[in-house]
mmCIF file of C-alpha atoms in Angstrom:
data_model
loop_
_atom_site.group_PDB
_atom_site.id
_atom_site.type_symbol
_atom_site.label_atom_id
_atom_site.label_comp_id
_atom_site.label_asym_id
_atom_site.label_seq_id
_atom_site.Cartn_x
_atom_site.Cartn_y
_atom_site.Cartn_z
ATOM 1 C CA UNK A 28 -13.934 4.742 -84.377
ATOM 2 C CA UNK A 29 -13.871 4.042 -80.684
ATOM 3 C CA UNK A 30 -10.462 3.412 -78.564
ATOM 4 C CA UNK A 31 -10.774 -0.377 -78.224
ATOM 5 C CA UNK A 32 -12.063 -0.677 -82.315
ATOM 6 C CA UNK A 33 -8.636 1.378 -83.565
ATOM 7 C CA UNK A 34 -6.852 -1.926 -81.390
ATOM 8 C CA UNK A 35 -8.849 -4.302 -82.347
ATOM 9 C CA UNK A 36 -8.954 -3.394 -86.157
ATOM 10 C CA UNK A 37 -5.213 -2.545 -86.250
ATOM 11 C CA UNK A 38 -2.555 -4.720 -88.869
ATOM 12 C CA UNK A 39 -0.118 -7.239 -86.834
ATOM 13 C CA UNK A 40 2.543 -5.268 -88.618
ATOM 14 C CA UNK A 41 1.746 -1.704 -86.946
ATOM 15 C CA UNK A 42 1.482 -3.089 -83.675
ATOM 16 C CA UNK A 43 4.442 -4.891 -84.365
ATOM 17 C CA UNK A 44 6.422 -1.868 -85.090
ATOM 18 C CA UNK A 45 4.919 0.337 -82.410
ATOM 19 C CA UNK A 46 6.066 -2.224 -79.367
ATOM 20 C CA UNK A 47 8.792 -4.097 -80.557
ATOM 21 C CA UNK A 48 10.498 -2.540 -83.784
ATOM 22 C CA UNK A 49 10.738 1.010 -82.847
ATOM 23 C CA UNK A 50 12.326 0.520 -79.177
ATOM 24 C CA UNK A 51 14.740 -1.773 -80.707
ATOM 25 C CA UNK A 52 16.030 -0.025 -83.147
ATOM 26 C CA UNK A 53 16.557 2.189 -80.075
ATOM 27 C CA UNK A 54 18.495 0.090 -78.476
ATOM 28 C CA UNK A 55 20.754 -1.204 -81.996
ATOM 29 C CA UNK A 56 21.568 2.827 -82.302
ATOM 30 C CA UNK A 57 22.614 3.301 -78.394
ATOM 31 C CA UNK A 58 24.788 -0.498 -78.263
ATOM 32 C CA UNK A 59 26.201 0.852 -81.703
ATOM 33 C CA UNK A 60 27.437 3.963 -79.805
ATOM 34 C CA UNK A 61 28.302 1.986 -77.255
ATOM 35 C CA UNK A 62 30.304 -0.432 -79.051
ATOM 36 C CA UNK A 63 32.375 2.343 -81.279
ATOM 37 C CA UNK A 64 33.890 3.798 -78.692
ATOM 38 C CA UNK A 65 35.109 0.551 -76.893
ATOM 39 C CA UNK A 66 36.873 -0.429 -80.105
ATOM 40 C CA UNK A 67 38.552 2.701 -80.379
ATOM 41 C CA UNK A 68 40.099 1.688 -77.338
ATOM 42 C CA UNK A 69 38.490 4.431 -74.766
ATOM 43 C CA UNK A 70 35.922 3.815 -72.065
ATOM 44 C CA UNK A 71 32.389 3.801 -72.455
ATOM 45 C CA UNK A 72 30.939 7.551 -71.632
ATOM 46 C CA UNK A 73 29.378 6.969 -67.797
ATOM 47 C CA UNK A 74 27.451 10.210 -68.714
ATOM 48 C CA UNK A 75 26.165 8.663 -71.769
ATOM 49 C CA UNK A 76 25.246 5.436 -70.266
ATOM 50 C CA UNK A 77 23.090 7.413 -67.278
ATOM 51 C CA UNK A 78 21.488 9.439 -70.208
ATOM 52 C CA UNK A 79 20.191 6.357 -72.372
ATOM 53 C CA UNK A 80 19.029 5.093 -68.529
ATOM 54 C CA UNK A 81 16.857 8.122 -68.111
ATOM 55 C CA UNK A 82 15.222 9.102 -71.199
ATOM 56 C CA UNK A 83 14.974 5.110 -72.392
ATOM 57 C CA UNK A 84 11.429 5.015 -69.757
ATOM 58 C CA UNK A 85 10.213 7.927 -71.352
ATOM 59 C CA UNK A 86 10.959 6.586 -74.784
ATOM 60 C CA UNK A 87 9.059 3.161 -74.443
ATOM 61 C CA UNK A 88 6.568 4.738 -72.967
ATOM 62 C CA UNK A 89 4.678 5.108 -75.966
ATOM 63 C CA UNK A 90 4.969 1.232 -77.305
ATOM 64 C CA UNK A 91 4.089 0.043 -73.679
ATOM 65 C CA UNK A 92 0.635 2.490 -73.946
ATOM 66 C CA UNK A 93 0.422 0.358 -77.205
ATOM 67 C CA UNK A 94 0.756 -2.741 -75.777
ATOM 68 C CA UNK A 95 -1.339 -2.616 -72.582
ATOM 69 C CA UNK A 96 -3.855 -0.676 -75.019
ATOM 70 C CA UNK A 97 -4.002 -3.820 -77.005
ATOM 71 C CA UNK A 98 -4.396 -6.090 -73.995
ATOM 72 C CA UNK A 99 -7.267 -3.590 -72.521
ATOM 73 C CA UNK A 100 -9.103 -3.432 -75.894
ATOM 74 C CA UNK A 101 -8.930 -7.389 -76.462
ATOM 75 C CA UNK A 102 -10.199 -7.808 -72.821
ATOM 76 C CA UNK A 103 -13.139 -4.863 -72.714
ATOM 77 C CA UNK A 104 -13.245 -4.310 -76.406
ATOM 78 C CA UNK A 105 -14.368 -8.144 -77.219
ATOM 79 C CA UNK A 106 -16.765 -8.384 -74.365
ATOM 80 C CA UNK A 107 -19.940 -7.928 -76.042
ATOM 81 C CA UNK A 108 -19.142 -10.730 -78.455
ATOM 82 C CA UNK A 109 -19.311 -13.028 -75.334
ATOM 83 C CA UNK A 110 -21.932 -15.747 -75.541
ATOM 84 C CA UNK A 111 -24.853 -14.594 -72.738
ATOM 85 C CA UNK A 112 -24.133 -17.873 -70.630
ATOM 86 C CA UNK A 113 -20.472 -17.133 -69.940
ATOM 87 C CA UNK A 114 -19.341 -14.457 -67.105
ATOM 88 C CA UNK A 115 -15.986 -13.334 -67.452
ATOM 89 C CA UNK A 116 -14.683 -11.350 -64.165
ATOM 90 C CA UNK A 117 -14.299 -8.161 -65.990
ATOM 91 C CA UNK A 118 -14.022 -6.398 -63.004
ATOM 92 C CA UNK A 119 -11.229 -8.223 -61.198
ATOM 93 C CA UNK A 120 -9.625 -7.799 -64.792
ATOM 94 C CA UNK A 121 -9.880 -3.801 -64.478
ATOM 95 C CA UNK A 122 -8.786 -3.401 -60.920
ATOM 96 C CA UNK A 123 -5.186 -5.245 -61.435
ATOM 97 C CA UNK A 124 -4.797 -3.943 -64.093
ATOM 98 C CA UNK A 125 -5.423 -0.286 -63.115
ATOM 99 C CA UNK A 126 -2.569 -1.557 -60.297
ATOM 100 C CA UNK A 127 -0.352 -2.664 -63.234
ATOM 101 C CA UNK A 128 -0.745 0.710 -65.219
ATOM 102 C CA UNK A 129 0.181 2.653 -61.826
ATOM 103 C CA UNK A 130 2.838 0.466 -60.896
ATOM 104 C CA UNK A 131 4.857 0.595 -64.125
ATOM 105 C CA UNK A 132 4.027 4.440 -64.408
ATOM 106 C CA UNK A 133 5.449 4.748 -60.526
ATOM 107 C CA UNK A 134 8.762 3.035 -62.039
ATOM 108 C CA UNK A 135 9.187 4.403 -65.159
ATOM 109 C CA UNK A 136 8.798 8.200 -64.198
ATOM 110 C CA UNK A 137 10.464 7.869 -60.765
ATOM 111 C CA UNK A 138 13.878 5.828 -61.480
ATOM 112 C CA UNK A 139 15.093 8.521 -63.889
ATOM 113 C CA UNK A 140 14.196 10.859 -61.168
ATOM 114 C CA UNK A 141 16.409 8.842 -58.269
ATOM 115 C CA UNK A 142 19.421 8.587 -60.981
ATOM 116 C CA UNK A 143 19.461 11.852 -61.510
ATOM 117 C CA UNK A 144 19.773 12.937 -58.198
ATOM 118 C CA UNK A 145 22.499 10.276 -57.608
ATOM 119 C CA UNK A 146 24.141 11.325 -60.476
ATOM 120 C CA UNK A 147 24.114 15.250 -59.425
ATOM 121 C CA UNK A 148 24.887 14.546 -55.851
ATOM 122 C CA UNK A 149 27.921 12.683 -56.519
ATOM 123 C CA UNK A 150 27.522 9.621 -53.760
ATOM 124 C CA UNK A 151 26.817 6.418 -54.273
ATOM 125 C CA UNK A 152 23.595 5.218 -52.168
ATOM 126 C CA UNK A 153 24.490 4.058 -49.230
ATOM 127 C CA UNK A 154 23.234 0.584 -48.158
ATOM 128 C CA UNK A 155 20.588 1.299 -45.917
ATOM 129 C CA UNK A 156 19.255 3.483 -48.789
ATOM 130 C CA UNK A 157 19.751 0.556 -51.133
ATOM 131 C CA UNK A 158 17.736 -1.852 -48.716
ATOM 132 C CA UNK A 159 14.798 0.508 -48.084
ATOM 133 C CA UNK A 160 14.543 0.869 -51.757
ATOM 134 C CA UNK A 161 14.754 -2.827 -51.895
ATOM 135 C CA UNK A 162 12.183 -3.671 -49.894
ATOM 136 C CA UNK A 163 9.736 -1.614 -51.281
ATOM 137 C CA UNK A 164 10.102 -2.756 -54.749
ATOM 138 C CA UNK A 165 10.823 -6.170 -54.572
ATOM 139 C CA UNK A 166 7.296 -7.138 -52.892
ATOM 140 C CA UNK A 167 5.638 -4.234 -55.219
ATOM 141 C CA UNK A 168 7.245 -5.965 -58.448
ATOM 142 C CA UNK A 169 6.331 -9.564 -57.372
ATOM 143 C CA UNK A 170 2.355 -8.432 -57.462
ATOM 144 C CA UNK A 171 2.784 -6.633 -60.387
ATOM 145 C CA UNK A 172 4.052 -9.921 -62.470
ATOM 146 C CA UNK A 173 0.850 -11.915 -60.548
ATOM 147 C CA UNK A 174 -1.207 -8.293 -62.405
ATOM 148 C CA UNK A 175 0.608 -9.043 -65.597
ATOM 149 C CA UNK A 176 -0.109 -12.816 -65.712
ATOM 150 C CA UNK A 177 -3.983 -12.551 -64.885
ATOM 151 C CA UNK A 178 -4.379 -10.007 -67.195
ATOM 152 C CA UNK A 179 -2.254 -12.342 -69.829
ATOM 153 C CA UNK A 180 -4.529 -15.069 -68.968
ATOM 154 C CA UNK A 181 -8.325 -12.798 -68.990
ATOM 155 C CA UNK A 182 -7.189 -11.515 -72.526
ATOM 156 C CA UNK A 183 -6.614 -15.266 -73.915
ATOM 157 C CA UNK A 184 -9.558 -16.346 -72.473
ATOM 158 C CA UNK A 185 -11.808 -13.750 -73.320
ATOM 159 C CA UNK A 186 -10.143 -14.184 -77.196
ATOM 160 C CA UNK A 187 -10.665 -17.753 -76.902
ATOM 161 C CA UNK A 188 -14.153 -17.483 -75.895
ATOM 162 C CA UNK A 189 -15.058 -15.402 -78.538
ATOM 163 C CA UNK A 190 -13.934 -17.656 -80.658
ATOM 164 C CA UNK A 191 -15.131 -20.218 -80.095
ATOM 165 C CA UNK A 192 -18.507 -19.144 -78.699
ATOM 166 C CA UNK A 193 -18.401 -21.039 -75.196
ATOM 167 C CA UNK A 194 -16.792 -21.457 -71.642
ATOM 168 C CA UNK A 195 -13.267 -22.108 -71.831
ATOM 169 C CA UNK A 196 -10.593 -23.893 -69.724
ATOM 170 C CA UNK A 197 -6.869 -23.135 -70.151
ATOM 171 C CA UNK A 198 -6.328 -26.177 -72.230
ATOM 172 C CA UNK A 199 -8.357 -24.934 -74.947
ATOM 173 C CA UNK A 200 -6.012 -21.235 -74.868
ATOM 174 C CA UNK A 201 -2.798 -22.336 -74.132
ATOM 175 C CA UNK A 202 -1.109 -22.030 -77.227
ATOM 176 C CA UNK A 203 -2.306 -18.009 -77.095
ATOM 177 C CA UNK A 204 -1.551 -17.731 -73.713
ATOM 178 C CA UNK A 205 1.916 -18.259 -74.955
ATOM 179 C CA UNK A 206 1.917 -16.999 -77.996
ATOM 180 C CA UNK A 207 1.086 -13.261 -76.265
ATOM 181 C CA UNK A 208 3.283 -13.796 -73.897
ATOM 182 C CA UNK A 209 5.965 -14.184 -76.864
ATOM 183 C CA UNK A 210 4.321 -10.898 -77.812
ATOM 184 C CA UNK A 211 6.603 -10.437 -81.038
ATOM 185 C CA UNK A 212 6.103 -13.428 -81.985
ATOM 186 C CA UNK A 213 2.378 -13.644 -81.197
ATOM 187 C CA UNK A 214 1.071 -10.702 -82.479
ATOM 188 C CA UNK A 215 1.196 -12.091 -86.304
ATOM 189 C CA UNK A 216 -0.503 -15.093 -85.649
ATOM 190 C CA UNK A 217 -3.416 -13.701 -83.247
ATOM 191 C CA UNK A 218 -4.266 -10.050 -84.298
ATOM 192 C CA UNK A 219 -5.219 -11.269 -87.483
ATOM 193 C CA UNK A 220 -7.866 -13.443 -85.850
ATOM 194 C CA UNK A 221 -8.761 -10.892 -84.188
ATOM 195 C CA UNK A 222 -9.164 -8.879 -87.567
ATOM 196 C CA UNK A 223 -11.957 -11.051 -88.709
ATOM 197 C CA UNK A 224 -14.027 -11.218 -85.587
ATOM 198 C CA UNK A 225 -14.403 -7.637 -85.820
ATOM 199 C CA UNK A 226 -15.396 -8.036 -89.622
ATOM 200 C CA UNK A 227 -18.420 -10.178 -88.411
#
């Protein structure tokens, strides 16, 4: 079974679990921490709260692979079901999303890094640090949502096409353009449609 057909053929439920359930059960078990020792009437842990803040990337790593997995293998993976007289721009799809990928990799492995040596240093960035920082990431971010919305909008399209076996505008995909954005919502209602076009 290839990497796009394990996506493709997977339940709602385990995707479900993988990007959503497991991360927030996560975060129930940290707040519950959290929570426990404000009632018993002593500050929340600053150490604890940098902790959660550096291993949490590295623990949603593995349900954002998932979910940008998904969206690769319903873009890619469902092109050859594409009716002959419809071009898709497949490789505008691949290049911002390879951006995407990098961007959020950049973030997630490098802010633990920064906290950590803020939190071993002892200072508090100063604000010239702060605005350098700023500036880089604020323009960086703002293309990476514009990356995350076009490759929200080539996955419902190319799902919609498939589906119904002819070019496309956004009125006929709305409703799964939202319903993936609302991801844990979504999923339930479109992976199983997906389920059966791979059947055929």
């Amino acid at each position: 079974m290839t990497f796009n057909e394990r996506f493709l053929k997977a339940k709602h439920w385990q995707l479900f679990l993988v990007t959503f359930g497991l991360p927030l059960i996560f975060q129930f078990i940290f707040m519950g921490k959290m929570s426990s020792s404000i009632s018993s009437g002593t500050e929340p842990d600053q150490s604890t709260m940098f902790t959660f803040l550096k291993i949490y990337p590295l623990l949603i790593l593995p349900s954002g692979l998932v979910f940008f997995g998904w969206f690769w293998s319903v873009a890619i993976g469902l092109q050859s079901k594409i009716p002959e007289n419809v071009i898709m721009k497949v490789k505008k799809f691949k290049l911002l999303f390879s951006i995407l990928l990098v961007y959020l990799l950049f973030i997630n492995l490098s802010l633990p890094v920064l906290m950590n040596g803020f939190m071993t240093s002892g200072t508090e960035p100063s604000n010239s640090q702060l605005g350098l920082v700023l500036s880089i990431i604020i323009p960086l971010h703002l293309f990476s949502m514009f990356c995350i919305f076009y490759s929200l909008y080539f996955v419902t399209k190319t799902f919609k096409t498939v589906e119904l076996q002819r070019e496309v505008d956004f009125s006929d995909f709305a409703g799964e353009f939202f319903m993936i954005w609302f991801y844990p919502i979504g999923i339930w209602m479109v992976q199983p449609r997906i389920n059966k076009m791979i059947e055929k």
